[in-house]
Amino acid sequence: MQGWTGFFLNIDLTKSKATPEPYDESLALNFLGGRGFAAKILWDTLKQGTDPLSPENKLIFATGPLTGIGLPNSGKLVIASKSPLTGGYGDGNSGSWAAVNIRKAGYDALVIEGKASKPVILHIKDKMCEFLDASYLWGTSSFEAEDQLRKKHSKLVGIISIGPAGENLVKFATVVSQKGRSGGRPGMGAVMGSKNLKAVVVEGTMSIPLANPDEMKRLSVDGYKELLTKPLYSFWKRQGTMSTVEWSQENSCLPTFNFRQGVFNKAEGISGFTMEKMKVSNRGCPQCNMTCGNVVKDSEGKDSELDYENVVMLSSNIGIGNLSQVATLNRLADEFGFDSISLGGVLGFAMEASEKGLISEKINWGDFEEIKKLIIDIAYKRGLGALLAEGVRAASETIGGGSIDWAMHVKGLEISAYDCHIAPGMALAYGTSSIGAHHKDAWIITWETKAGRENYDQSKVDHLVKTQLLRGGTFEALTVCRFPYNSLGLEFEWYRKYLRASTGQDFSMERLNQISERILNLIRAFWVREYNEKWSRNLDVPPRRWFKEPLTEGPMKGSVLNLEKYNTMLDAYYETRGWNKNGVPKIETLEKLGLADVTSQLKLR
Ligand code: SF4
């Protein structure tokens, strides 16, 4: 096999045992890597109904055939598991030297199960794997853990760790790498914590088998140079995704006061241009020359790495207009190991619940000091923090009072940072995303505003499906960053050239789309299998707030989604996907994709 190492490392933490497992080439050709490998492993090896926080759940760190070979924007991995937050398929990607080192150690993925009897660090060095005592690190922040581990091991090792949020099983805890590269929104950090796994340290020195190493070297050099020629490159380096703050404000898409207003009267204070005045450096994933992490000094003088999502969820959505304060909350989120998007969603939910008198605690919008305290309470599950640590879906089920209408989530995952009162296509993207309400698979909202935002027509469905295949399928299976393509306009042909040099195979768009279809259908099957009797098409509908409560401010004030039209669009989406009226893949769809065996485990209602 060329392009892939052909091995997974299976780790059983209960038995302190690591076993390299060769896998068949057909797996690589049918699922590519990253999210594809993760979905296949979880489908094949997890029993239906597995408790996500039990030793039986698997935690997977998966790479792709372009990882670790020096290509631009390729230093990423996918972290996947059955999610404790949603109960369905969960994953996220993160930039980390661990991605590069897993491949150089001779593996395409780490597949971790079991539970260590006491806190451990998994240390992998090429073919060696040891289980080191982590008691001295348990309770430390993800930053502190990484600092200590980096001192102990060599400078170039890959380190992934969790903070107190993961240790304490907060349902939206992430795993963190390189002080700010946090991934695995649907509670991948809690799964790691449930296994008593504080950190993974990986060192690899081996070479990765490539079909055409000389061509790969040339393409790598050319690829980096090509990015420098893109007209948007220099502005991207200045602001990264932060320019989206202005765009969202202008287009009434800014999450504001728990997704009510669409615009924020203090938006200028959190904009990309304000950030530029505070910026001290750029940080980013390994092997990237368009690093997008904007490092600023926060209100306590510490470094915090900002991007659009974490900024707006921790500012406009909770009523804070001071970027230094937002930076502090964001840094706390990274140190504790929270997903900052869900954290902002949970805080916004708590403030609205407080405003409406549904909880006894008084949490005022924009109260920076109280919010800081509440974040720490969530990490340690104290008082109100214990309720919020379960996420907004569970919190709304507990407090009731009609809060289900404004618990802003899909399938249990808090909505990421775009208000969709007047963006039905993006609402459908959230509704049908592979992990719950996340924008990663199909960030179509800027396209939609140009394409006619009030339409609910087939063209939006077609664009959504195409985007999900490319971003949610191909990019997540390759585990490469989508920003060069998406934000700088790099031609997709580059990735096909990289793939040819790596694997020796020609991956046409048609072939890649078929692989993506296979992956996304398997993920949908996983959701249906795990939800079983509770599965319903209503799970693909975003919260009622967007349908019942019009935008309260700004030029689009009064706008609201139409539920009947949304459902018609959802029907069209299912039809295009080859799914039945309940959103379940049809037998013929699964058979066409070589997933006939999946049908026996699904009730095809
Ligand atoms: S553009 Fe940003 S997210 Fe993408 S690889 Fe570079 S630093 Fe990572």
Coordinates of C-alpha atoms and ligand atoms in Angstrom, one line a residue:
M1 CA 0.0 0.0 0.0
Q2 CA 1.3 3.4 -0.8
G3 CA 0.1 6.7 0.7
W4 CA -1.1 4.8 3.8
T5 CA 1.0 3.0 6.4
G6 CA -1.6 0.2 6.4
F7 CA -1.7 0.0 10.2
F8 CA -3.9 1.1 13.1
L9 CA -2.6 1.0 16.6
N10 CA -5.3 -0.6 18.8
I11 CA -4.9 0.4 22.5
D12 CA -6.7 -1.2 25.4
L13 CA -6.3 1.0 28.4
T14 CA -7.8 -1.6 30.8
K15 CA -5.2 -4.1 29.9
S16 CA -2.4 -1.6 29.2
K17 CA -1.9 -3.3 25.9
A18 CA -1.1 -1.9 22.4
T19 CA -1.5 -4.0 19.3
P20 CA -0.6 -2.8 15.8
E21 CA -3.3 -4.1 13.4
P22 CA -2.8 -4.2 9.7
Y23 CA -5.9 -3.4 7.7
D24 CA -6.9 -4.3 4.2
E25 CA -6.2 -1.9 1.3
S26 CA -9.9 -1.9 0.4
L27 CA -10.6 0.0 3.6
A28 CA -8.3 2.8 2.5
L29 CA -9.7 2.9 -1.0
N30 CA -13.3 2.9 0.2
F31 CA -13.0 5.3 3.1
L32 CA -9.7 7.2 2.5
G33 CA -8.9 8.1 6.1
G34 CA -9.8 10.5 8.9
R35 CA -13.6 10.7 9.3
G36 CA -14.0 7.8 6.9
F37 CA -11.8 5.4 9.0
A38 CA -13.5 6.6 12.2
A39 CA -17.0 6.1 10.9
K40 CA -16.2 2.6 9.7
I41 CA -14.5 1.5 12.9
L42 CA -17.3 2.9 15.1
W43 CA -19.9 1.2 13.0
D44 CA -18.2 -2.1 12.9
T45 CA -16.9 -2.4 16.4
L46 CA -19.3 -0.6 18.7
K47 CA -22.4 -2.4 20.0
Q48 CA -25.6 -0.6 19.5
G49 CA -26.5 1.3 22.7
T50 CA -22.9 1.6 24.0
D51 CA -22.6 4.2 26.8
P52 CA -20.3 6.9 25.3
L53 CA -18.6 7.3 28.7
S54 CA -18.1 3.6 29.3
P55 CA -14.8 1.7 28.7
E56 CA -16.4 0.0 25.7
N57 CA -16.6 3.3 23.7
K58 CA -13.7 3.9 21.3
L59 CA -11.8 7.1 21.0
I60 CA -10.2 7.4 17.6
F61 CA -7.4 9.7 16.4
A62 CA -7.3 9.3 12.6
T63 CA -5.2 10.7 9.9
G64 CA -5.4 10.6 6.1
P65 CA -3.2 9.8 3.1
L66 CA -1.8 13.4 2.9
T67 CA -0.9 13.7 6.6
G68 CA 2.7 13.9 7.8
I69 CA 4.4 14.4 4.4
G70 CA 5.0 18.1 4.5
L71 CA 2.1 19.3 2.3
P72 CA 0.5 22.6 3.0
N73 CA -2.3 22.6 5.6
S74 CA -2.0 18.9 6.2
G75 CA -1.0 18.8 9.9
K76 CA -4.5 17.8 11.2
L77 CA -6.2 14.7 12.6
V78 CA -9.8 13.7 13.2
I79 CA -10.8 12.9 16.8
A80 CA -14.0 10.7 16.8
S81 CA -16.1 8.7 19.1
K82 CA -19.7 8.0 20.0
S83 CA -20.7 11.4 21.5
P84 CA -21.7 11.8 25.2
L85 CA -23.3 15.1 24.3
T86 CA -25.5 13.9 21.4
G87 CA -25.6 10.2 21.7
G88 CA -24.7 9.9 18.0
Y89 CA -21.6 10.0 15.8
G90 CA -19.2 12.7 17.1
D91 CA -16.0 14.0 15.7
G92 CA -13.9 17.1 15.2
N93 CA -10.6 17.9 13.6
S94 CA -7.6 19.6 15.1
G95 CA -4.2 20.8 14.0
S96 CA -1.5 19.0 15.9
W97 CA 2.0 17.7 15.6
A98 CA 0.4 14.5 16.9
A99 CA -1.1 14.1 13.5
V100 CA 2.3 14.2 11.8
N101 CA 3.9 12.0 14.4
I102 CA 1.2 9.3 14.4
R103 CA 2.0 8.8 10.7
K104 CA 5.7 8.8 11.2
A105 CA 5.3 6.3 14.0
G106 CA 3.9 4.0 11.4
Y107 CA 0.1 4.3 11.9
D108 CA -2.9 5.8 10.2
A109 CA -5.0 5.9 13.3
L110 CA -5.0 5.2 17.1
V111 CA -8.0 3.3 18.3
I112 CA -8.4 3.5 22.0
E113 CA -10.7 1.5 24.2
G114 CA -11.0 0.5 27.9
K115 CA -10.3 2.5 31.0
A116 CA -7.0 2.8 32.8
S117 CA -7.2 2.1 36.6
K118 CA -5.5 5.4 37.3
P119 CA -4.7 8.5 35.2
V120 CA -2.3 7.7 32.3
I121 CA -0.3 9.2 29.6
L122 CA 0.0 7.2 26.4
H123 CA 3.5 7.5 25.1
I124 CA 4.1 6.2 21.6
K125 CA 7.5 6.3 20.0
D126 CA 7.6 4.5 16.7
K127 CA 6.8 0.9 17.5
M128 CA 7.1 1.4 21.2
C129 CA 4.0 2.2 23.3
E130 CA 4.1 2.7 27.1
F131 CA 1.5 3.7 29.7
L132 CA 3.0 6.4 32.0
D133 CA 1.5 7.5 35.3
A134 CA -0.4 10.8 34.9
S135 CA -1.4 11.3 38.5
Y136 CA 0.9 14.3 38.8
L137 CA -0.8 16.0 35.9
W138 CA -4.5 15.1 36.7
G139 CA -6.2 18.4 37.6
T140 CA -3.8 20.6 35.5
S141 CA -5.0 22.7 32.6
S142 CA -4.4 21.5 29.1
F143 CA -1.7 24.2 28.8
E144 CA 0.1 23.2 31.9
A145 CA 0.0 19.5 31.0
E146 CA 1.4 20.3 27.5
D147 CA 4.2 22.4 29.0
Q148 CA 5.3 19.7 31.4
L149 CA 5.1 17.0 28.8
R150 CA 7.1 19.0 26.3
K151 CA 9.8 19.6 28.9
K152 CA 10.0 15.9 29.6
H153 CA 10.0 14.7 26.0
S154 CA 11.6 16.2 22.9
K155 CA 10.5 19.5 21.5
L156 CA 9.0 18.1 18.3
V157 CA 6.7 15.5 19.9
G158 CA 3.0 15.6 19.2
I159 CA 0.9 16.2 22.4
I160 CA -2.8 16.0 22.8
S161 CA -4.3 16.5 26.3
I162 CA -7.4 17.3 28.2
G163 CA -8.1 19.9 30.9
P164 CA -10.3 19.7 33.9
A165 CA -13.5 19.8 31.8
G166 CA -12.5 16.5 30.1
E167 CA -11.4 15.0 33.4
N168 CA -14.8 15.9 35.0
L169 CA -16.8 14.6 32.0
V170 CA -18.3 17.9 30.9
K171 CA -20.3 16.8 27.9
F172 CA -18.8 19.4 25.6
A173 CA -15.2 19.0 26.6
T174 CA -12.7 18.9 23.8
V175 CA -9.1 17.7 23.4
V176 CA -6.5 20.4 23.1
S177 CA -3.2 20.6 21.4
Q178 CA -0.6 23.4 21.1
K179 CA -2.4 25.7 23.5
G180 CA -5.4 26.7 21.5
R181 CA -6.0 24.1 18.8
S182 CA -9.0 22.5 20.4
G183 CA -11.1 19.8 18.6
G184 CA -13.9 17.3 19.1
R185 CA -16.9 19.5 19.9
P186 CA -19.3 16.8 20.8
G187 CA -17.5 15.8 24.0
M188 CA -14.4 14.0 22.7
G189 CA -12.5 15.4 25.7
A190 CA -15.1 13.8 28.1
V191 CA -14.6 10.4 26.4
M192 CA -10.8 10.8 26.9
G193 CA -11.5 11.7 30.5
S194 CA -13.8 8.7 31.0
K195 CA -10.8 6.5 30.1
N196 CA -8.5 8.2 32.6
L197 CA -6.4 9.3 29.7
K198 CA -4.8 12.7 30.4
A199 CA -2.6 12.9 27.3
V200 CA -1.2 11.2 24.3
V201 CA 2.4 11.9 23.4
V202 CA 3.6 10.7 20.0
E203 CA 7.0 10.6 18.4
G204 CA 7.6 9.2 15.0
T205 CA 10.8 9.0 13.0
M206 CA 9.9 6.7 10.2
S207 CA 9.2 7.6 6.6
I208 CA 5.7 7.2 5.1
P209 CA 5.5 5.0 2.0
L210 CA 4.7 7.2 -1.0
A211 CA 4.1 6.4 -4.6
N212 CA 6.2 9.2 -6.0
P213 CA 8.4 10.9 -3.3
D214 CA 10.2 13.2 -5.7
E215 CA 6.9 14.5 -7.2
M216 CA 5.6 14.9 -3.6
K217 CA 8.6 17.1 -2.7
R218 CA 8.1 19.3 -5.7
L219 CA 4.3 19.6 -5.2
S220 CA 4.9 20.5 -1.6
V221 CA 7.2 23.4 -2.4
D222 CA 4.9 24.5 -5.2
G223 CA 1.8 24.2 -3.0
Y224 CA 3.2 26.6 -0.4
K225 CA 4.3 29.0 -3.1
E226 CA 0.9 28.9 -4.8
L227 CA -0.9 30.0 -1.6
L228 CA 1.3 33.1 -1.4
T229 CA 0.1 34.2 -4.9
K230 CA -3.6 34.2 -3.8
P231 CA -5.0 37.8 -3.7
L232 CA -6.7 37.2 -0.3
Y233 CA -3.6 35.7 1.3
S234 CA -2.3 38.9 3.1
F235 CA -5.7 39.9 4.5
W236 CA -6.2 36.3 5.6
K237 CA -2.9 36.4 7.5
R238 CA -4.1 39.7 9.1
Q239 CA -7.5 38.5 10.3
G240 CA -8.0 34.8 9.5
T241 CA -11.7 34.1 10.1
M242 CA -12.2 37.2 12.2
S243 CA -13.3 39.3 9.2
T244 CA -16.6 37.3 9.4
V245 CA -17.6 39.3 12.4
E246 CA -18.3 42.3 10.2
W247 CA -19.9 40.2 7.5
S248 CA -22.3 38.6 10.0
Q249 CA -23.2 41.9 11.5
E250 CA -23.9 43.4 8.1
N251 CA -26.0 40.4 7.2
S252 CA -27.9 39.9 10.5
C253 CA -26.3 36.5 11.1
L254 CA -24.4 37.4 14.3
P255 CA -25.5 35.1 17.2
T256 CA -26.7 37.7 19.7
F257 CA -28.3 37.3 23.1
N258 CA -28.9 33.6 22.5
F259 CA -29.7 33.9 18.8
R260 CA -32.4 36.6 19.0
Q261 CA -31.1 39.8 17.4
G262 CA -28.8 38.9 14.5
V263 CA -26.9 42.2 15.1
F264 CA -25.0 43.5 18.1
N265 CA -24.7 47.2 19.1
K266 CA -21.1 46.6 20.2
A267 CA -20.0 44.6 17.1
E268 CA -17.2 47.1 16.3
G269 CA -15.5 46.3 19.6
I270 CA -15.2 42.6 18.7
S271 CA -14.4 43.0 14.9
G272 CA -11.4 41.8 13.0
F273 CA -10.1 45.4 12.8
T274 CA -10.3 45.8 16.6
M275 CA -8.5 42.4 16.9
E276 CA -5.8 43.6 14.6
K277 CA -4.9 46.5 16.9
M278 CA -4.4 44.0 19.8
K279 CA -2.7 41.2 17.8
V280 CA 0.8 40.1 18.9
S281 CA 1.3 37.1 16.6
N282 CA -0.1 34.4 14.4
R283 CA -0.4 30.8 15.5
G284 CA -1.6 27.7 13.8
C285 CA -1.5 24.1 12.8
P286 CA 1.8 22.4 11.8
Q287 CA 2.8 22.6 8.2
C288 CA 0.8 25.7 7.4
N289 CA 1.9 29.0 5.9
M290 CA -1.4 30.8 6.2
T291 CA -1.7 30.4 10.0
C292 CA -5.1 31.7 11.1
G293 CA -4.9 31.8 14.9
N294 CA -4.8 35.4 16.0
V295 CA -2.9 35.7 19.2
V296 CA -3.8 38.7 21.4
K297 CA -3.1 39.6 25.0
D298 CA -6.3 39.1 27.1
S299 CA -7.5 41.3 30.0
E300 CA -5.1 39.4 32.3
G301 CA -2.1 39.9 30.0
K302 CA -2.1 36.3 28.9
D303 CA -2.0 35.0 25.3
S304 CA -5.3 33.9 23.8
E305 CA -5.9 32.6 20.2
L306 CA -8.9 34.1 18.6
D307 CA -11.1 33.2 15.6
Y308 CA -14.6 34.1 14.5
E309 CA -16.5 31.2 16.2
N310 CA -15.0 31.4 19.6
V311 CA -15.1 35.2 19.7
V312 CA -18.7 35.7 18.8
M313 CA -20.1 32.9 20.9
L314 CA -18.3 34.4 23.9
S315 CA -19.1 38.0 23.1
S316 CA -22.3 38.9 21.2
N317 CA -24.1 35.7 22.2
I318 CA -23.6 36.5 25.8
G319 CA -23.6 40.3 25.7
I320 CA -19.9 41.2 26.0
G321 CA -18.4 43.8 23.7
N322 CA -14.9 44.1 25.1
L323 CA -12.5 41.9 23.1
S324 CA -9.9 41.7 25.9
Q325 CA -12.5 40.2 28.1
V326 CA -13.7 37.9 25.4
A327 CA -10.0 36.8 24.9
T328 CA -9.8 35.9 28.6
L329 CA -13.0 33.7 28.4
N330 CA -11.6 32.1 25.3
R331 CA -8.3 31.3 27.0
L332 CA -10.1 29.9 30.0
A333 CA -12.1 27.7 27.6
D334 CA -8.9 26.3 26.0
E335 CA -7.1 25.8 29.4
F336 CA -10.1 24.0 30.9
G337 CA -10.6 22.1 27.6
F338 CA -14.1 23.3 26.7
D339 CA -15.5 23.7 23.3
S340 CA -15.8 27.4 23.1
I341 CA -18.8 27.4 20.7
S342 CA -20.9 25.1 23.0
L343 CA -19.6 27.1 26.0
G344 CA -21.0 30.3 24.5
G345 CA -24.2 28.5 23.7
V346 CA -24.6 27.1 27.2
L347 CA -23.9 30.5 28.8
G348 CA -26.4 32.3 26.5
F349 CA -29.0 29.7 27.4
A350 CA -28.3 30.2 31.2
M351 CA -28.6 34.0 30.9
E352 CA -31.9 33.7 29.1
A353 CA -33.2 31.2 31.6
S354 CA -32.1 33.6 34.4
E355 CA -33.8 36.5 32.6
K356 CA -37.0 34.5 32.3
G357 CA -36.9 33.4 36.0
L358 CA -36.5 29.7 35.1
I359 CA -33.5 29.3 37.3
S360 CA -32.9 31.0 40.7
E361 CA -29.3 32.1 39.9
K362 CA -28.9 35.6 38.6
I363 CA -26.6 35.7 35.6
N364 CA -26.8 39.0 33.7
W365 CA -25.9 39.4 30.1
G366 CA -22.4 40.7 29.7
D367 CA -21.4 40.3 33.4
F368 CA -17.8 39.4 32.8
E369 CA -16.9 38.5 36.4
E370 CA -19.9 36.3 37.0
I371 CA -19.4 34.6 33.7
K372 CA -15.8 33.8 34.6
K373 CA -17.0 32.2 37.8
L374 CA -19.7 30.3 36.0
I375 CA -17.1 28.8 33.5
I376 CA -15.1 27.5 36.4
D377 CA -18.2 26.1 38.1
I378 CA -19.1 24.3 34.8
A379 CA -15.6 22.7 34.7
Y380 CA -16.0 21.4 38.2
K381 CA -19.7 20.8 37.9
R382 CA -20.6 22.9 40.9
G383 CA -24.1 24.4 41.4
L384 CA -25.6 25.7 38.2
G385 CA -22.4 24.6 36.5
A386 CA -23.4 20.9 37.0
L387 CA -26.6 21.5 35.1
L388 CA -24.9 23.4 32.3
A389 CA -22.1 20.8 32.0
E390 CA -24.7 18.5 30.4
G391 CA -25.3 20.9 27.4
V392 CA -28.3 23.0 26.5
R393 CA -30.5 20.1 25.4
A394 CA -30.3 18.3 28.7
A395 CA -30.4 21.6 30.7
S396 CA -33.7 22.6 28.9
E397 CA -35.2 19.1 29.6
T398 CA -34.4 19.7 33.3
I399 CA -35.7 23.3 33.7
G400 CA -38.6 23.0 31.2
G401 CA -40.8 26.2 31.0
G402 CA -40.8 26.2 27.3
S403 CA -37.1 26.5 27.1
I404 CA -37.0 23.7 24.5
D405 CA -37.9 26.3 21.9
W406 CA -34.8 28.4 22.6
A407 CA -32.3 25.7 23.6
M408 CA -30.2 26.4 20.6
H409 CA -28.9 23.0 19.4
V410 CA -29.5 20.3 16.8
K411 CA -29.4 16.7 18.0
G412 CA -27.8 17.9 21.3
L413 CA -24.9 19.9 19.8
E414 CA -25.0 23.6 20.4
I415 CA -25.4 25.7 17.2
S416 CA -22.2 27.3 16.0
A417 CA -22.0 31.0 15.2
Y418 CA -24.6 31.8 12.5
D419 CA -28.1 33.0 13.2
C420 CA -30.4 31.5 10.6
H421 CA -33.6 33.5 11.0
I422 CA -33.2 34.4 7.4
A423 CA -31.0 31.7 6.0
P424 CA -33.0 28.5 5.3
G425 CA -30.2 26.8 3.5
M426 CA -27.8 27.2 6.3
A427 CA -30.5 26.1 8.7
L428 CA -30.8 22.9 6.7
A429 CA -27.0 22.6 6.8
Y430 CA -27.2 22.7 10.6
G431 CA -30.2 20.4 10.6
T432 CA -28.4 17.7 8.5
S433 CA -24.8 18.0 9.6
S434 CA -23.0 14.8 10.5
I435 CA -22.4 15.7 14.2
G436 CA -25.3 18.1 15.1
A437 CA -25.4 21.8 14.6
H438 CA -21.9 22.5 13.3
H439 CA -21.0 24.6 10.2
K440 CA -17.9 22.5 9.3
D441 CA -19.6 20.3 6.7
A442 CA -21.4 23.0 4.8
W443 CA -20.6 26.6 5.5
I444 CA -23.0 27.9 2.8
I445 CA -24.3 31.0 4.4
T446 CA -22.2 33.5 2.5
W447 CA -23.2 31.8 -0.8
E448 CA -26.8 31.8 0.3
T449 CA -26.9 35.5 1.0
K450 CA -25.9 36.1 -2.6
A451 CA -28.1 33.3 -4.0
G452 CA -31.3 34.8 -2.6
R453 CA -31.7 34.2 1.1
E454 CA -35.5 33.9 1.2
N455 CA -35.6 31.0 -1.3
Y456 CA -36.3 27.4 -0.2
D457 CA -35.6 25.9 -3.6
Q458 CA -33.9 22.9 -5.0
S459 CA -30.8 24.9 -6.0
K460 CA -30.1 25.4 -2.3
V461 CA -30.5 21.7 -1.6
D462 CA -28.2 20.8 -4.5
H463 CA -25.5 23.3 -3.3
L464 CA -25.8 22.0 0.3
V465 CA -25.4 18.3 -0.8
K466 CA -22.4 19.2 -3.0
T467 CA -20.8 21.2 -0.2
Q468 CA -21.3 18.4 2.4
L469 CA -19.7 15.9 0.1
L470 CA -16.7 18.0 -0.5
R471 CA -16.2 19.5 3.0
G472 CA -17.8 16.9 5.3
G473 CA -16.7 14.0 3.1
T474 CA -13.5 14.5 1.2
F475 CA -11.7 17.2 3.3
E476 CA -12.6 15.4 6.6
A477 CA -11.4 12.0 5.2
L478 CA -8.2 13.6 3.9
T479 CA -8.0 15.4 7.2
V480 CA -6.6 18.5 5.5
C481 CA -7.6 22.0 6.2
R482 CA -10.4 23.4 4.0
F483 CA -9.4 27.0 4.2
P484 CA -7.0 27.2 1.3
Y485 CA -9.8 26.0 -1.0
N486 CA -12.6 27.7 0.8
S487 CA -11.2 31.0 1.8
L488 CA -8.2 31.6 -0.6
G489 CA -9.7 30.0 -3.7
L490 CA -7.0 27.3 -4.1
E491 CA -8.1 25.0 -7.0
F492 CA -9.2 21.6 -5.9
E493 CA -7.0 20.0 -8.5
W494 CA -4.1 20.5 -6.1
Y495 CA -5.5 17.9 -3.7
R496 CA -5.9 15.4 -6.6
K497 CA -2.3 16.0 -7.5
Y498 CA -1.2 15.4 -3.9
L499 CA -3.3 12.3 -3.7
R500 CA -1.8 10.9 -7.0
A501 CA 1.8 11.5 -5.7
S502 CA 0.9 10.0 -2.3
T503 CA -1.1 6.9 -3.4
G504 CA -0.3 6.4 -7.0
Q505 CA -4.0 6.4 -7.8
D506 CA -6.1 8.8 -9.7
F507 CA -9.0 10.1 -7.6
S508 CA -11.5 11.7 -9.9
M509 CA -14.1 14.0 -8.4
E510 CA -16.7 11.3 -9.1
R511 CA -14.6 8.7 -7.2
L512 CA -14.1 11.1 -4.3
N513 CA -17.8 12.0 -4.2
Q514 CA -18.7 8.3 -4.1
I515 CA -16.4 7.8 -1.1
S516 CA -17.9 10.9 0.6
E517 CA -21.4 9.6 0.0
R518 CA -20.3 6.3 1.5
I519 CA -18.9 8.0 4.6
L520 CA -21.9 10.3 5.1
N521 CA -24.4 7.5 4.7
L522 CA -22.6 5.4 7.2
I523 CA -22.6 8.2 9.7
R524 CA -26.3 8.7 9.1
A525 CA -26.8 5.0 9.6
F526 CA -24.9 5.2 12.9
W527 CA -27.2 8.0 14.2
V528 CA -30.3 6.0 13.2
R529 CA -28.9 2.8 14.8
E530 CA -28.0 4.5 18.1
Y531 CA -31.3 6.6 18.4
N532 CA -33.3 3.5 17.4
E533 CA -36.9 4.1 18.4
K534 CA -36.2 7.7 19.2
W535 CA -35.1 8.5 15.6
S536 CA -37.3 11.0 13.8
R537 CA -37.0 13.5 11.0
N538 CA -37.7 16.2 13.6
L539 CA -34.1 15.7 14.7
D540 CA -33.2 17.3 11.4
V541 CA -35.1 20.5 12.2
P542 CA -33.3 23.4 14.0
P543 CA -34.8 25.0 17.2
R544 CA -38.3 26.5 17.1
R545 CA -36.9 30.0 18.0
W546 CA -35.9 30.5 14.3
F547 CA -39.4 29.6 13.2
K548 CA -41.5 31.2 15.9
E549 CA -39.7 34.3 17.2
P550 CA -38.7 36.9 14.5
L551 CA -35.4 38.7 14.7
T552 CA -35.8 41.5 17.1
E553 CA -33.2 44.1 15.8
G554 CA -31.4 45.3 12.7
P555 CA -32.3 45.7 9.0
M556 CA -33.8 42.2 8.9
K557 CA -35.9 42.7 12.0
G558 CA -39.1 40.7 11.8
S559 CA -37.6 37.9 9.7
V560 CA -38.4 34.3 10.6
L561 CA -38.1 30.9 9.0
N562 CA -41.1 29.1 7.6
L563 CA -41.5 25.6 9.0
E564 CA -43.7 24.3 6.2
K565 CA -41.2 25.4 3.5
Y566 CA -38.3 24.1 5.6
N567 CA -40.0 20.7 5.7
T568 CA -40.5 20.7 2.0
M569 CA -36.8 21.5 1.5
L570 CA -36.0 18.7 3.9
D571 CA -38.0 16.3 1.8
A572 CA -36.1 17.4 -1.3
Y573 CA -32.8 17.0 0.6
Y574 CA -33.8 13.4 1.6
E575 CA -34.8 12.6 -2.0
T576 CA -31.5 14.0 -3.3
R577 CA -29.6 11.9 -0.8
G578 CA -31.5 8.7 -1.5
W579 CA -33.0 8.6 2.0
N580 CA -36.7 7.9 2.9
K581 CA -39.2 10.4 4.3
N582 CA -37.8 9.8 7.8
G583 CA -34.3 10.6 6.8
V584 CA -33.1 7.0 6.8
P585 CA -30.9 5.8 3.9
K586 CA -32.9 3.6 1.5
I587 CA -31.7 0.0 0.9
E588 CA -30.8 0.8 -2.7
T589 CA -28.7 3.8 -1.6
L590 CA -26.7 1.7 0.8
E591 CA -26.3 -1.1 -1.7
K592 CA -25.1 1.3 -4.4
L593 CA -22.4 2.5 -2.0
G594 CA -21.2 -1.0 -1.1
L595 CA -22.9 -0.8 2.4
A596 CA -25.4 -3.6 1.9
D597 CA -24.3 -5.1 5.2
V598 CA -25.5 -2.0 7.1
T599 CA -29.1 -2.6 6.2
S600 CA -29.4 -5.6 8.5
Q601 CA -28.7 -3.4 11.6
L602 CA -31.1 -0.6 10.6
K603 CA -34.8 -0.5 11.0
L604 CA -35.6 1.1 7.6
R605 CA -38.6 2.9 8.7
Ligands
SF4_1 S1 -5.4 27.8 7.9 FE1 -5.7 27.8 10.1 S2 -6.9 25.9 10.5 FE2 -6.0 25.8 8.4 S3 -4.1 24.6 8.7 FE3 -3.6 26.8 8.8 S4 -3.7 27.4 10.9 FE4 -4.8 25.4 10.7

